[in-house]
XYZ file of C-alpha atoms in Angstrom:
744
model
C -13.610 28.003 -15.835
C -14.885 26.382 -19.079
C -13.380 29.657 -20.557
C -9.989 28.967 -19.595
C -9.529 25.374 -20.169
C -11.040 25.286 -23.881
C -10.420 23.807 -27.572
C -9.634 25.981 -30.694
C -11.759 24.717 -33.251
C -9.258 26.351 -35.815
C -6.061 24.368 -34.395
C -5.914 21.445 -36.976
C -3.234 19.578 -36.279
C -1.949 15.768 -37.476
C 0.925 13.935 -37.156
C 4.097 14.694 -38.948
C 4.756 10.850 -39.428
C 4.162 7.689 -37.336
C 6.433 5.175 -35.395
C 5.800 1.744 -35.057
C 1.615 2.769 -34.781
C 2.566 5.834 -32.500
C 1.655 9.172 -33.866
C 4.848 11.912 -33.684
C 3.877 15.517 -33.770
C 6.257 18.289 -34.578
C 4.447 21.534 -33.930
C 5.536 24.883 -34.736
C 6.381 27.511 -31.664
C 2.959 28.995 -32.383
C 1.236 25.903 -32.276
C 3.156 24.808 -29.001
C 3.165 27.701 -27.130
C -0.482 27.051 -25.227
C -0.218 23.625 -23.998
C -4.077 22.844 -23.359
C -5.088 23.984 -26.761
C -2.443 21.845 -28.221
C -3.393 18.917 -26.583
C -6.886 19.298 -27.309
C -6.097 19.276 -30.850
C -3.930 16.023 -30.599
C -6.500 14.220 -28.097
C -7.922 12.295 -30.849
C -5.019 10.476 -31.917
C -3.628 9.989 -28.480
C -7.056 7.934 -27.342
C -6.561 5.646 -30.528
C -2.905 4.971 -30.063
C -2.814 4.883 -26.314
C 0.405 7.245 -26.318
C 2.187 10.102 -28.822
C 5.410 11.387 -29.080
C 5.912 15.341 -29.327
C 8.949 16.690 -30.642
C 9.044 20.699 -29.491
C 9.968 23.200 -31.646
C 13.689 24.223 -31.584
C 13.065 27.673 -30.220
C 11.613 26.249 -27.304
C 14.589 23.520 -26.519
C 16.832 26.975 -27.015
C 14.878 28.516 -24.135
C 16.386 25.935 -21.962
C 19.956 27.122 -21.902
C 20.829 27.876 -18.260
C 18.495 24.875 -16.696
C 20.815 22.231 -16.479
C 23.362 24.026 -14.342
C 25.339 22.305 -11.674
C 23.667 23.875 -8.492
C 20.432 22.937 -10.426
C 21.433 19.248 -10.804
C 22.930 18.855 -7.437
C 19.408 19.375 -6.213
C 18.402 15.905 -7.717
C 18.511 13.550 -4.929
C 18.080 9.880 -5.467
C 16.831 8.500 -2.373
C 16.742 4.836 -1.620
C 16.571 3.490 -5.569
C 14.561 0.511 -6.214
C 16.280 -2.764 -7.141
C 13.913 -4.656 -9.852
C 13.995 -8.495 -9.323
C 12.705 -9.440 -12.328
C 11.283 -13.166 -12.445
C 10.057 -15.063 -15.465
C 6.615 -16.392 -15.287
C 6.492 -20.323 -15.119
C 4.785 -21.484 -18.275
C 4.553 -18.273 -20.470
C 7.555 -17.790 -22.636
C 7.939 -13.478 -22.510
C 6.009 -12.597 -19.695
C 7.568 -11.730 -16.306
C 6.786 -10.132 -12.832
C 8.516 -7.766 -10.888
C 9.716 -7.588 -7.111
C 10.916 -3.868 -6.137
C 13.245 -4.278 -3.147
C 14.381 -0.371 -1.783
C 18.317 0.036 -1.335
C 19.102 2.071 1.647
C 21.472 4.603 0.107
C 21.154 8.149 -1.896
C 22.724 9.297 -4.884
C 23.560 12.795 -6.411
C 23.149 12.471 -10.192
C 26.915 12.374 -10.756
C 26.999 9.743 -8.490
C 24.589 7.879 -10.108
C 26.396 8.456 -13.607
C 29.220 6.215 -11.864
C 26.993 3.569 -11.627
C 27.920 2.942 -15.609
C 31.571 1.361 -14.767
C 29.425 -1.253 -13.570
C 28.597 -3.559 -16.605
C 24.957 -4.760 -14.947
C 24.102 -1.062 -15.175
C 25.176 -0.236 -18.615
C 23.972 -1.615 -21.859
C 26.164 -4.190 -23.668
C 28.984 -3.390 -26.139
C 27.886 -2.721 -30.044
C 28.415 -6.012 -32.318
C 31.304 -5.318 -34.237
C 29.782 -7.270 -36.990
C 25.912 -8.377 -37.806
C 26.146 -12.067 -36.927
C 23.267 -14.496 -37.536
C 20.147 -13.939 -35.164
C 20.861 -10.304 -35.043
C 17.706 -7.965 -35.686
C 17.432 -5.740 -38.282
C 16.021 -2.289 -38.260
C 12.070 -2.527 -38.764
C 10.898 -1.094 -42.296
C 8.906 1.514 -40.256
C 12.121 2.787 -38.613
C 14.125 3.241 -41.762
C 11.124 4.996 -43.168
C 10.865 7.126 -40.010
C 14.855 7.926 -40.432
C 14.786 8.794 -44.441
C 11.609 11.141 -43.616
C 13.625 12.521 -40.810
C 16.807 13.017 -43.205
C 14.533 15.016 -45.835
C 12.972 17.280 -43.540
C 15.975 18.104 -42.060
C 17.810 18.764 -45.583
C 14.837 21.075 -46.485
C 15.156 23.174 -42.931
C 18.130 25.684 -43.032
C 17.753 26.011 -39.347
C 19.225 23.664 -36.618
C 16.926 21.155 -35.709
C 15.586 20.563 -31.686
C 18.113 17.356 -31.378
C 21.308 19.410 -32.906
C 20.194 22.342 -30.183
C 19.349 19.622 -27.327
C 22.957 17.898 -28.150
C 24.691 21.056 -28.131
C 22.910 22.182 -24.790
C 23.382 18.803 -23.099
C 27.241 18.295 -23.861
C 28.518 18.300 -20.550
C 29.841 16.119 -18.006
C 26.708 14.999 -16.460
C 25.729 13.506 -19.714
C 26.675 10.675 -21.974
C 27.262 10.247 -25.479
C 24.066 9.566 -26.844
C 25.026 9.462 -30.541
C 25.599 5.657 -30.342
C 21.497 5.286 -29.977
C 20.601 4.925 -33.487
C 17.718 2.946 -34.606
C 19.981 0.044 -35.460
C 21.408 0.276 -32.102
C 18.119 0.595 -30.150
C 16.650 -2.388 -32.278
C 19.863 -4.709 -31.002
C 19.357 -3.422 -27.534
C 15.431 -4.281 -27.183
C 16.761 -7.968 -28.755
C 19.031 -8.124 -25.858
C 16.339 -6.949 -23.025
C 13.924 -9.432 -23.933
C 16.236 -12.056 -24.416
C 18.128 -11.565 -20.819
C 15.484 -9.600 -18.736
C 14.560 -12.745 -16.504
C 18.120 -12.871 -15.255
C 18.824 -8.840 -14.225
C 18.258 -7.018 -11.333
C 18.277 -3.517 -12.780
C 18.388 -0.347 -10.387
C 15.676 2.556 -10.946
C 15.504 5.829 -9.149
C 11.899 6.526 -9.470
C 9.097 8.467 -7.684
C 11.351 11.274 -6.638
C 9.790 14.469 -6.089
C 11.116 17.521 -7.577
C 11.780 19.383 -11.222
C 14.672 20.655 -13.168
C 12.628 23.130 -15.179
C 13.261 26.810 -14.053
C 10.029 29.267 -13.198
C 11.141 31.366 -16.183
C 10.013 28.386 -18.322
C 6.128 29.305 -18.971
C 5.093 26.774 -21.723
C 5.157 23.224 -21.191
C 7.098 23.111 -17.894
C 6.008 19.980 -16.432
C 5.927 21.158 -13.155
C 3.226 23.924 -14.209
C 1.262 22.459 -16.752
C -2.372 24.173 -17.055
C -5.094 21.844 -17.188
C -7.904 20.831 -15.214
C -6.077 19.377 -12.086
C -5.228 22.716 -11.076
C -8.830 22.876 -9.561
C -7.802 20.459 -6.958
C -7.645 21.736 -3.577
C -4.159 19.960 -2.227
C -1.144 18.591 -4.027
C -0.652 15.064 -4.607
C 2.864 14.081 -5.231
C 3.212 12.703 -8.896
C -0.423 13.452 -9.519
C -0.135 17.438 -9.797
C 3.232 17.405 -8.179
C 5.911 16.672 -10.598
C 8.373 13.091 -9.984
C 11.636 13.069 -11.394
C 12.939 9.598 -12.634
C 16.815 8.366 -13.062
C 17.098 5.604 -15.233
C 19.840 2.853 -15.790
C 19.985 -0.136 -18.268
C 16.885 -2.590 -18.134
C 15.524 -0.194 -15.332
C 11.710 -1.184 -16.270
C 8.441 0.594 -16.095
C 5.499 -2.391 -16.444
C 2.468 -2.727 -17.976
C -0.224 -0.110 -16.183
C -2.565 2.817 -16.913
C -2.087 5.708 -14.882
C -4.088 6.741 -11.481
C -7.547 7.743 -11.846
C -7.135 6.933 -15.431
C -5.493 10.218 -16.331
C -3.289 11.553 -18.913
C 0.137 11.682 -18.313
C 3.446 13.692 -19.752
C 7.010 12.615 -19.761
C 10.030 14.899 -20.570
C 13.650 13.292 -20.929
C 15.792 15.647 -19.933
C 19.067 14.101 -20.843
C 20.557 10.447 -21.417
C 20.041 7.408 -22.938
C 16.729 6.981 -24.579
C 13.561 4.942 -23.299
C 11.699 2.440 -25.078
C 7.974 2.569 -25.005
C 5.027 0.201 -25.792
C 1.432 0.730 -25.912
C -1.857 -1.181 -26.411
C -4.540 0.947 -28.243
C -7.597 1.658 -25.998
C -9.605 -0.802 -28.381
C -7.823 -3.737 -27.760
C -7.370 -2.522 -23.515
C -10.328 -5.126 -22.898
C -8.570 -7.920 -24.781
C -5.096 -7.298 -23.062
C -6.438 -6.994 -19.380
C -8.171 -10.532 -19.974
C -4.942 -11.864 -21.360
C -2.855 -10.847 -18.093
C -6.066 -11.996 -16.284
C -6.139 -15.283 -17.376
C -2.107 -15.034 -16.710
C -2.115 -13.803 -13.411
C -5.390 -15.068 -12.145
C -4.386 -15.208 -8.690
C -3.328 -11.259 -8.386
C -6.652 -10.812 -10.193
C -8.438 -12.351 -7.606
C -6.792 -10.493 -4.835
C -7.503 -7.248 -6.725
C -9.430 -6.812 -9.553
C -7.160 -3.304 -10.560
C -3.529 -5.941 -10.107
C -2.479 -4.237 -13.195
C -2.056 -0.630 -11.540
C 0.470 -2.750 -9.251
C 3.023 -1.804 -12.230
C 4.850 -5.207 -11.501
C 3.451 -7.225 -14.771
C 5.611 -7.170 -17.832
C 4.759 -8.929 -21.437
C 6.760 -8.796 -24.279
C 5.590 -7.254 -27.668
C 6.127 -10.759 -29.509
C 3.935 -12.576 -26.769
C 1.088 -10.077 -26.921
C 0.968 -10.343 -31.112
C 1.348 -13.941 -30.581
C -2.068 -13.628 -28.915
C -3.433 -11.527 -31.465
C -2.798 -7.819 -29.561
C -1.592 -4.849 -31.270
C 1.437 -3.396 -29.544
C 2.778 0.103 -30.485
C 6.657 0.670 -30.125
C 8.276 3.919 -30.009
C 12.106 5.240 -28.617
C 11.855 8.013 -26.436
C 15.241 10.125 -27.081
C 16.247 13.022 -25.085
C 14.626 16.539 -25.376
C 11.284 14.571 -26.288
C 7.894 14.544 -24.708
C 5.998 11.659 -24.606
C 2.049 11.589 -23.518
C -0.029 8.612 -22.480
C -4.035 8.977 -22.407
C -6.948 7.190 -20.227
C -7.373 3.630 -21.104
C -4.313 3.452 -22.887
C -1.767 0.461 -21.372
C 1.656 1.165 -21.438
C 5.326 -0.029 -20.500
C 8.837 0.230 -21.253
C 12.600 0.571 -20.035
C 15.390 2.261 -20.136
C 18.531 1.846 -22.366
C 20.888 3.533 -20.013
C 21.644 6.383 -18.010
C 18.990 9.133 -17.954
C 16.810 11.716 -16.150
C 13.258 12.183 -17.028
C 10.445 14.132 -15.471
C 6.498 13.413 -15.283
C 3.600 14.430 -13.940
C -0.485 13.698 -14.678
C -2.790 16.115 -16.158
C -6.205 16.134 -17.331
C -8.256 17.372 -19.931
C -11.921 18.207 -19.766
C -12.359 15.155 -22.058
C -11.467 13.220 -18.744
C -14.268 13.495 -16.860
C -16.329 10.987 -18.296
C -13.547 8.838 -17.666
C -13.355 9.765 -13.841
C -17.124 8.836 -13.434
C -16.319 5.042 -14.446
C -12.398 4.618 -12.620
C -11.870 2.436 -10.329
C -8.764 2.492 -7.852
C -6.550 -0.030 -6.362
C -7.823 -0.520 -2.819
C -5.074 -3.090 -1.533
C -2.783 -0.280 -1.634
C -2.918 1.956 1.427
C -1.304 4.778 -0.777
C -3.586 4.406 -3.746
C -4.855 7.622 -5.514
C -8.132 9.041 -5.139
C -9.399 12.161 -6.711
C -12.592 13.944 -6.309
C -13.391 14.330 -9.481
C -17.125 15.927 -8.879
C -15.517 18.646 -7.220
C -13.188 19.517 -9.918
C -16.322 19.037 -12.167
C -18.104 21.956 -10.070
C -15.486 23.994 -10.310
C -15.026 23.975 -14.006
C -18.565 24.235 -14.992
C -18.841 27.291 -12.171
C -21.755 25.300 -10.419
C -21.658 24.742 -6.684
C -20.374 21.707 -5.237
C -22.336 19.965 -2.544
C -20.598 17.630 -0.441
C -21.721 14.157 -0.197
C -22.532 12.843 2.955
C -22.965 9.158 3.942
C -26.499 8.463 5.318
C -27.076 5.753 8.258
C -29.457 3.204 6.816
C -32.634 3.254 7.958
C -33.849 0.862 10.873
C -36.889 -1.166 11.066
C -39.728 0.376 13.280
C -39.175 -0.154 16.953
C -42.044 -1.783 19.165
C -43.519 1.036 21.382
C -42.399 0.074 24.891
C -44.452 1.146 28.076
C -41.484 3.197 29.478
C -39.675 4.483 26.371
C -35.899 5.534 27.013
C -33.845 7.632 24.736
C -31.351 5.492 22.189
C -28.269 6.310 20.665
C -28.221 5.647 16.509
C -26.809 2.639 16.107
C -23.624 2.507 14.262
C -22.960 -0.256 11.528
C -19.916 -1.987 12.210
C -18.188 -3.652 8.952
C -17.944 -6.994 9.785
C -14.500 -8.643 10.242
C -13.883 -11.520 7.495
C -13.174 -14.698 9.191
C -9.377 -15.462 8.164
C -9.052 -18.808 6.622
C -6.434 -20.500 8.117
C -4.276 -22.961 5.589
C -3.247 -26.405 6.704
C 0.376 -25.150 6.766
C 1.716 -21.532 8.236
C 4.682 -21.646 5.283
C 2.503 -22.181 1.978
C -1.138 -22.071 0.544
C -1.407 -25.822 -0.434
C -3.774 -28.231 1.152
C -2.437 -31.762 0.901
C -4.151 -34.877 0.552
C -3.898 -37.272 3.913
C -2.330 -39.671 1.476
C 0.770 -37.271 1.238
C 0.571 -36.258 4.766
C 1.108 -39.838 6.070
C 4.903 -39.887 4.367
C 7.563 -38.246 6.441
C 8.755 -35.426 4.461
C 4.656 -34.099 4.288
C 3.940 -34.590 7.697
C 2.660 -32.076 9.590
C 4.382 -30.364 12.770
C 3.691 -28.002 15.248
C 5.081 -24.815 15.631
C 6.111 -22.145 18.644
C 3.722 -19.479 16.919
C 1.287 -17.882 19.476
C -1.851 -17.486 17.417
C -5.538 -17.458 18.119
C -5.248 -20.712 16.557
C -2.577 -23.385 16.868
C -0.635 -23.576 13.331
C 1.250 -26.543 11.799
C 3.523 -26.740 8.864
C 4.842 -28.927 6.667
C 8.083 -30.965 7.442
C 9.154 -30.151 4.047
C 8.655 -26.699 4.086
C 10.174 -26.118 7.567
C 13.273 -27.599 6.492
C 13.998 -24.980 3.849
C 14.640 -22.435 6.222
C 17.225 -24.065 8.297
C 18.606 -20.792 9.563
C 15.645 -19.773 11.165
C 13.799 -22.911 11.846
C 15.104 -25.975 14.184
C 12.811 -29.046 14.183
C 13.024 -30.645 17.476
C 10.806 -34.087 17.206
C 7.278 -33.140 16.243
C 7.747 -29.313 16.350
C 8.979 -26.468 14.415
C 10.997 -23.771 16.397
C 11.613 -20.072 15.049
C 9.132 -19.195 12.412
C 9.045 -15.726 13.675
C 12.497 -14.953 12.651
C 11.514 -15.690 9.205
C 12.131 -12.048 7.669
C 9.908 -9.990 6.182
C 11.468 -10.069 2.761
C 11.311 -13.657 2.735
C 6.992 -13.429 3.518
C 7.115 -10.326 1.186
C 8.724 -12.873 -1.983
C 5.808 -14.299 -4.566
C 6.372 -17.675 -5.582
C 6.814 -18.286 -9.095
C 4.398 -21.337 -9.318
C 1.064 -20.613 -7.747
C 1.510 -16.563 -7.640
C -0.263 -16.401 -4.512
C 1.013 -13.795 -2.548
C 1.939 -14.281 1.142
C 1.045 -11.990 3.948
C 0.910 -11.279 7.882
C -2.427 -11.749 10.116
C -1.591 -10.328 13.359
C 0.619 -13.023 14.873
C 0.181 -15.306 12.174
C 2.288 -15.692 9.580
C 0.704 -16.646 6.077
C 3.377 -17.973 3.982
C 7.093 -17.764 3.195
C 9.398 -18.331 0.008
C 12.931 -19.401 -0.227
C 14.882 -18.533 -3.398
C 16.949 -20.379 -5.708
C 20.155 -21.120 -4.327
C 22.214 -19.764 -7.405
C 23.968 -16.425 -6.716
C 22.371 -14.274 -9.081
C 18.789 -16.245 -9.537
C 15.969 -14.096 -7.456
C 13.053 -17.012 -8.482
C 11.279 -17.739 -5.249
C 9.013 -20.796 -4.255
C 6.573 -22.193 -1.463
C 8.259 -25.520 -0.700
C 5.364 -28.004 -1.757
C 4.859 -25.908 -4.958
C 8.739 -26.372 -5.848
C 8.223 -29.945 -6.224
C 5.902 -29.571 -9.040
C 7.947 -26.397 -10.267
C 10.854 -28.390 -11.414
C 13.383 -27.203 -8.207
C 15.994 -29.394 -7.127
C 14.924 -29.544 -3.497
C 18.547 -31.222 -2.135
C 20.317 -28.132 -3.755
C 17.742 -25.514 -3.923
C 18.381 -25.011 -7.470
C 15.405 -23.913 -9.742
C 14.697 -25.682 -13.078
C 16.627 -22.865 -14.790
C 20.094 -23.616 -13.215
C 19.640 -27.277 -12.104
C 21.469 -30.005 -14.289
C 18.466 -31.076 -16.050
C 19.961 -33.049 -18.847
C 19.460 -36.517 -19.093
C 22.234 -39.185 -20.483
C 19.416 -40.416 -22.262
C 20.740 -37.814 -24.874
C 22.915 -40.280 -25.775
C 20.355 -43.216 -25.875
C 23.440 -45.617 -24.819
C 24.054 -44.582 -20.999
C 23.495 -48.023 -19.276
C 24.429 -46.099 -15.668
C 21.515 -43.938 -16.201
C 19.175 -47.343 -16.770
C 20.474 -48.713 -13.732
C 19.641 -45.513 -11.786
C 16.300 -45.315 -12.663
C 15.456 -48.951 -12.266
C 16.457 -48.335 -8.604
C 13.341 -45.989 -8.139
C 10.947 -47.742 -5.637
C 7.571 -46.822 -4.715
C 6.289 -44.073 -3.055
C 9.300 -42.066 -4.667
C 8.530 -38.904 -5.936
C 9.830 -37.810 -9.211
C 10.033 -34.870 -11.867
C 9.364 -35.627 -15.501
C 8.462 -33.106 -18.317
C 6.076 -34.334 -21.327
C 8.242 -35.034 -24.554
C 5.245 -35.003 -26.976
C 4.158 -31.409 -25.523
C 7.423 -29.621 -26.122
C 9.130 -31.494 -29.114
C 12.444 -31.600 -27.309
C 13.399 -33.368 -24.061
C 13.658 -32.034 -20.818
C 12.274 -28.596 -21.893
C 8.946 -26.647 -21.361
C 6.918 -27.382 -18.055
C 8.306 -29.850 -15.319
C 5.896 -32.148 -13.387
C 5.908 -34.183 -10.466
C 4.580 -37.801 -9.701
C 4.341 -40.314 -6.833
C 5.857 -43.529 -7.784
C 3.561 -46.669 -8.038
C 4.916 -48.895 -10.044
C 8.694 -49.569 -11.757
C 8.467 -50.902 -14.689
C 11.775 -52.459 -15.623
C 11.166 -54.202 -18.612
C 9.282 -51.265 -20.174
C 11.730 -48.643 -18.796
C 8.757 -46.809 -17.711
C 7.159 -45.535 -14.170
C 3.461 -45.405 -13.555
C 2.835 -42.729 -11.185
C -0.009 -40.282 -9.717
C 0.423 -36.385 -10.826
C 1.559 -34.424 -7.364
C -0.269 -32.885 -5.821
C -3.825 -33.947 -6.376
C -3.094 -37.887 -7.296
C -5.680 -37.918 -9.346
C -4.362 -38.297 -12.449
C -2.032 -41.493 -13.479
C 0.120 -41.602 -16.266
C 3.113 -43.751 -17.518
C 6.252 -41.813 -17.859
C 9.235 -43.175 -19.935
C 12.260 -43.174 -18.390
C 13.625 -40.714 -21.259
C 11.739 -38.036 -19.778
C 12.685 -38.081 -15.923
C 14.935 -35.499 -14.664
C 17.823 -37.236 -12.859
C 20.844 -35.123 -13.215
C 24.316 -35.837 -13.341
C 25.123 -36.789 -9.900
C 25.675 -40.445 -9.032
C 22.367 -40.485 -6.568
C 19.056 -39.565 -8.082
C 18.079 -36.137 -7.493
C 15.362 -35.027 -4.605
C 16.828 -37.896 -2.147
C 14.673 -36.664 0.823
C 11.662 -37.706 -1.573
C 12.776 -41.241 -2.608
C 11.301 -44.194 -1.270
C 9.725 -42.334 1.510
C 8.469 -43.829 4.640
C 5.021 -43.668 5.988
C 4.267 -42.422 9.556
C 3.022 -45.041 12.024
C -0.316 -44.201 12.764
C -2.586 -45.691 15.351
C -5.421 -46.037 13.071
C -5.413 -47.992 9.851
C -4.000 -46.765 6.740
C -5.746 -46.457 4.080
C -4.147 -49.123 1.661
C -4.870 -51.682 4.260
C -7.726 -53.983 3.331
C -10.868 -53.604 5.598
C -10.615 -57.052 7.840
C -14.025 -58.183 8.225
C -15.205 -60.851 10.037
C -16.952 -64.013 8.481
C -20.046 -65.881 9.998
C -18.952 -68.663 12.647
C -20.058 -72.185 12.155
C -20.077 -74.400 14.957
C -18.176 -77.208 12.941
C -14.879 -74.965 12.671
C -12.449 -73.948 14.809
C -11.189 -70.531 15.317
C -8.215 -70.811 12.847
C -10.297 -71.310 10.161
C -11.486 -67.560 10.466
C -7.941 -66.475 9.718
C -6.945 -68.824 7.084
C -10.253 -67.419 5.002
C -8.818 -63.508 4.963
C -10.495 -60.842 4.040
C -13.817 -60.918 1.975
C -12.810 -60.764 -1.911
C -14.537 -57.904 -3.875
C -15.764 -60.192 -6.049
C -17.569 -62.046 -3.144
C -19.807 -58.748 -3.005
C -19.998 -58.244 -6.666
C -21.614 -61.634 -7.530
C -23.299 -62.024 -3.710
C -21.643 -65.338 -3.068
C -22.171 -67.126 -0.032
C -19.663 -66.694 2.747
C -17.684 -69.918 3.941
C -15.392 -71.136 6.469
C -12.246 -73.270 5.684
C -11.054 -73.918 2.298
C -12.362 -71.103 0.275
C -13.756 -72.284 -3.039
C -15.915 -70.161 -4.667
C -18.280 -71.546 -7.245
C -16.363 -69.602 -9.851
C -14.157 -72.622 -10.330
C -16.861 -75.169 -11.375
C -17.628 -76.342 -14.679
C -19.105 -72.733 -15.984
C -15.656 -71.742 -15.976
C -14.128 -74.536 -17.418
C -16.387 -74.973 -20.062
C -16.080 -71.399 -21.222
C -13.330 -70.366 -23.725
C -11.588 -67.293 -22.049
C -10.837 -64.704 -24.742
C -10.125 -61.485 -22.451
C -7.412 -60.917 -20.247
C -8.438 -61.612 -16.883
C -8.042 -60.139 -13.429
C -6.450 -61.862 -10.428
C -7.466 -60.672 -7.121
C -5.265 -62.177 -4.664
C -6.153 -62.442 -0.880
C -4.270 -63.231 2.040
C -4.680 -66.989 1.713
C -3.057 -66.459 -2.348
C -6.076 -67.951 -3.402
C -6.796 -66.781 -7.025
C -10.122 -65.779 -8.119
C -10.274 -65.278 -12.059
C -13.069 -62.894 -13.089
C -13.898 -61.379 -16.834
C -16.109 -59.025 -15.025
C -15.353 -55.258 -14.827
C -13.729 -54.238 -11.649
C -16.248 -53.074 -8.809
C -16.281 -49.275 -8.482
C -15.789 -47.654 -4.923
C -13.767 -51.018 -3.786
C -10.068 -51.097 -3.176
C -8.437 -54.779 -4.039
C -5.427 -56.095 -2.015
C -3.402 -56.922 -5.075
C -3.773 -57.210 -9.024
C -2.395 -58.780 -11.956
C -3.291 -59.693 -15.410
C -2.960 -63.230 -17.263
C -3.613 -64.321 -20.575
C -5.364 -67.087 -21.601
């Protein structure tokens, strides 16, 4: 088969021009006629830029006449399109994650076009005047337009675009003349500013083709390539898919299955905006995305094949990664290449056709490729069999050999044994502390009532528990009766399928056990989801369920004269959880990352709170009143987390001092032991003798009185209210009953 799939060394092709780093080719009909030969000629360009554009010659476009008949178009069935919930990734401006939810409905192409009457499925109206902040066309786009105009003047024949516009001027299409380079740049700016608040709909992965059999060259459904040597048809790989787009319908950053090539022809409608990463920077791009979506990476090394992660060109450029871009118009081809990450979105209503293909240059990549193992229908191709057919050599199927067993001892009465079958070891499922969230909270937090662990009614191999605050977020499904939460099984599959915007740990179901469930922001159009214990440190207002984007965070301290706000914050008590930001990191109050902390002390005179940062409670910080999120209501936000009560436990609390009995003396009665109180840490540090009765350590002798005290002194207060002053450092590993500072 090498004679069939071969290159033509005499065919030398160069790009007609470049558009923002993407080569654009305008072949003649003679060059264009043979799909395989032409792609061999342009392969070296695509292996540098990630993608290329091919504008077919006018003669080929004219051959499509009669393709877009009503009968042919009515064969397009858009079944169960996906609604894309696009969520902002916390802490990364310009990074998003997608969750696809099927809409159980079917459309034909004419019904799909009627969706344009809804404002959320059509691009916004064009600006009447260029206002402040609007983006001008980039220099390369201007050069591209000028070069196109010059070529059009030199040509006396109609261009491919003109023929396509005439051919596609019908009721199934829209007026595409509005999508000028300037208009596309304007919509690109709108897309990245508002994509986090969108729910676009996409008719993706629909088996079928619009090309007629009479189209013999560059027919997406019948492209001559080495995948023709496969023995079966795989939808989307060697069997074409149709894609019906609407405004903002997005295809996220990804590589093709098995690192194949792909081709996309836009039959008609609004353009597509494409982005690509040059192959030489693919590793750098992967590492950046791995750092951002680390939990997804831990679950699957091929996480980018999930097609659920999006990052803007501005974000990538900020991190030193080149991002090529180009607009894909109707009647044009886009081709993607191995190791060329690509993504994009639709600028409006359109219909495209796509399929994978392979040149013989693909075989080295096929040897190294990995497929996603966490998706049941991920594509796997026997590339060795294809290679043997391509080379005309016999293919020997690989057989899995059983591992050799150690030699058996010779028995006196040997019996026939069946060969042992090596069974896959089952991984032991690690049970979370809570069935509704992945967080393991410290005992100091579990002692507070909102975080206490409740029993459940789930019949599982191991008894499961839930945090009270997690169960309270599912009031419609879970009822709390005493110390038990009932109704976990009634939590919907959709809620278990949501991904938390703070921890990004996916939820799942293991047998009868539920592992994680998220609640969504209560704002009507917001799709952000959170685990309850994650939401606290993610800026969610737990009382109303509003995320940080929709809650009222602006503090009256912007005015710097709000006595009511000052008075409100002075009421914050110990053992409350407050949410705050760091002004020094954002240079603007109440913006950027939101944190939470457990209040240790309210310093009213200094207008600060001393807190332990939630949830690890390791870092102690002092927060100014100005940086605390308090909202605009009469009471403080998150009332259930204010002045939390500790559960009454049978054992001793961690914060209580250890009551150690002193050695008794026959000359004192039993009441003296109670008067003495617990052992002072200073006694342990200085190895002072234990006494009963009036506790008078030797530190109050002439040595203390004669030395000049120049440093702040630490005071340990025991239950008898006797003070022991020490200039020694705080003993490590000991817990003090109370501490204050005196200046002498």
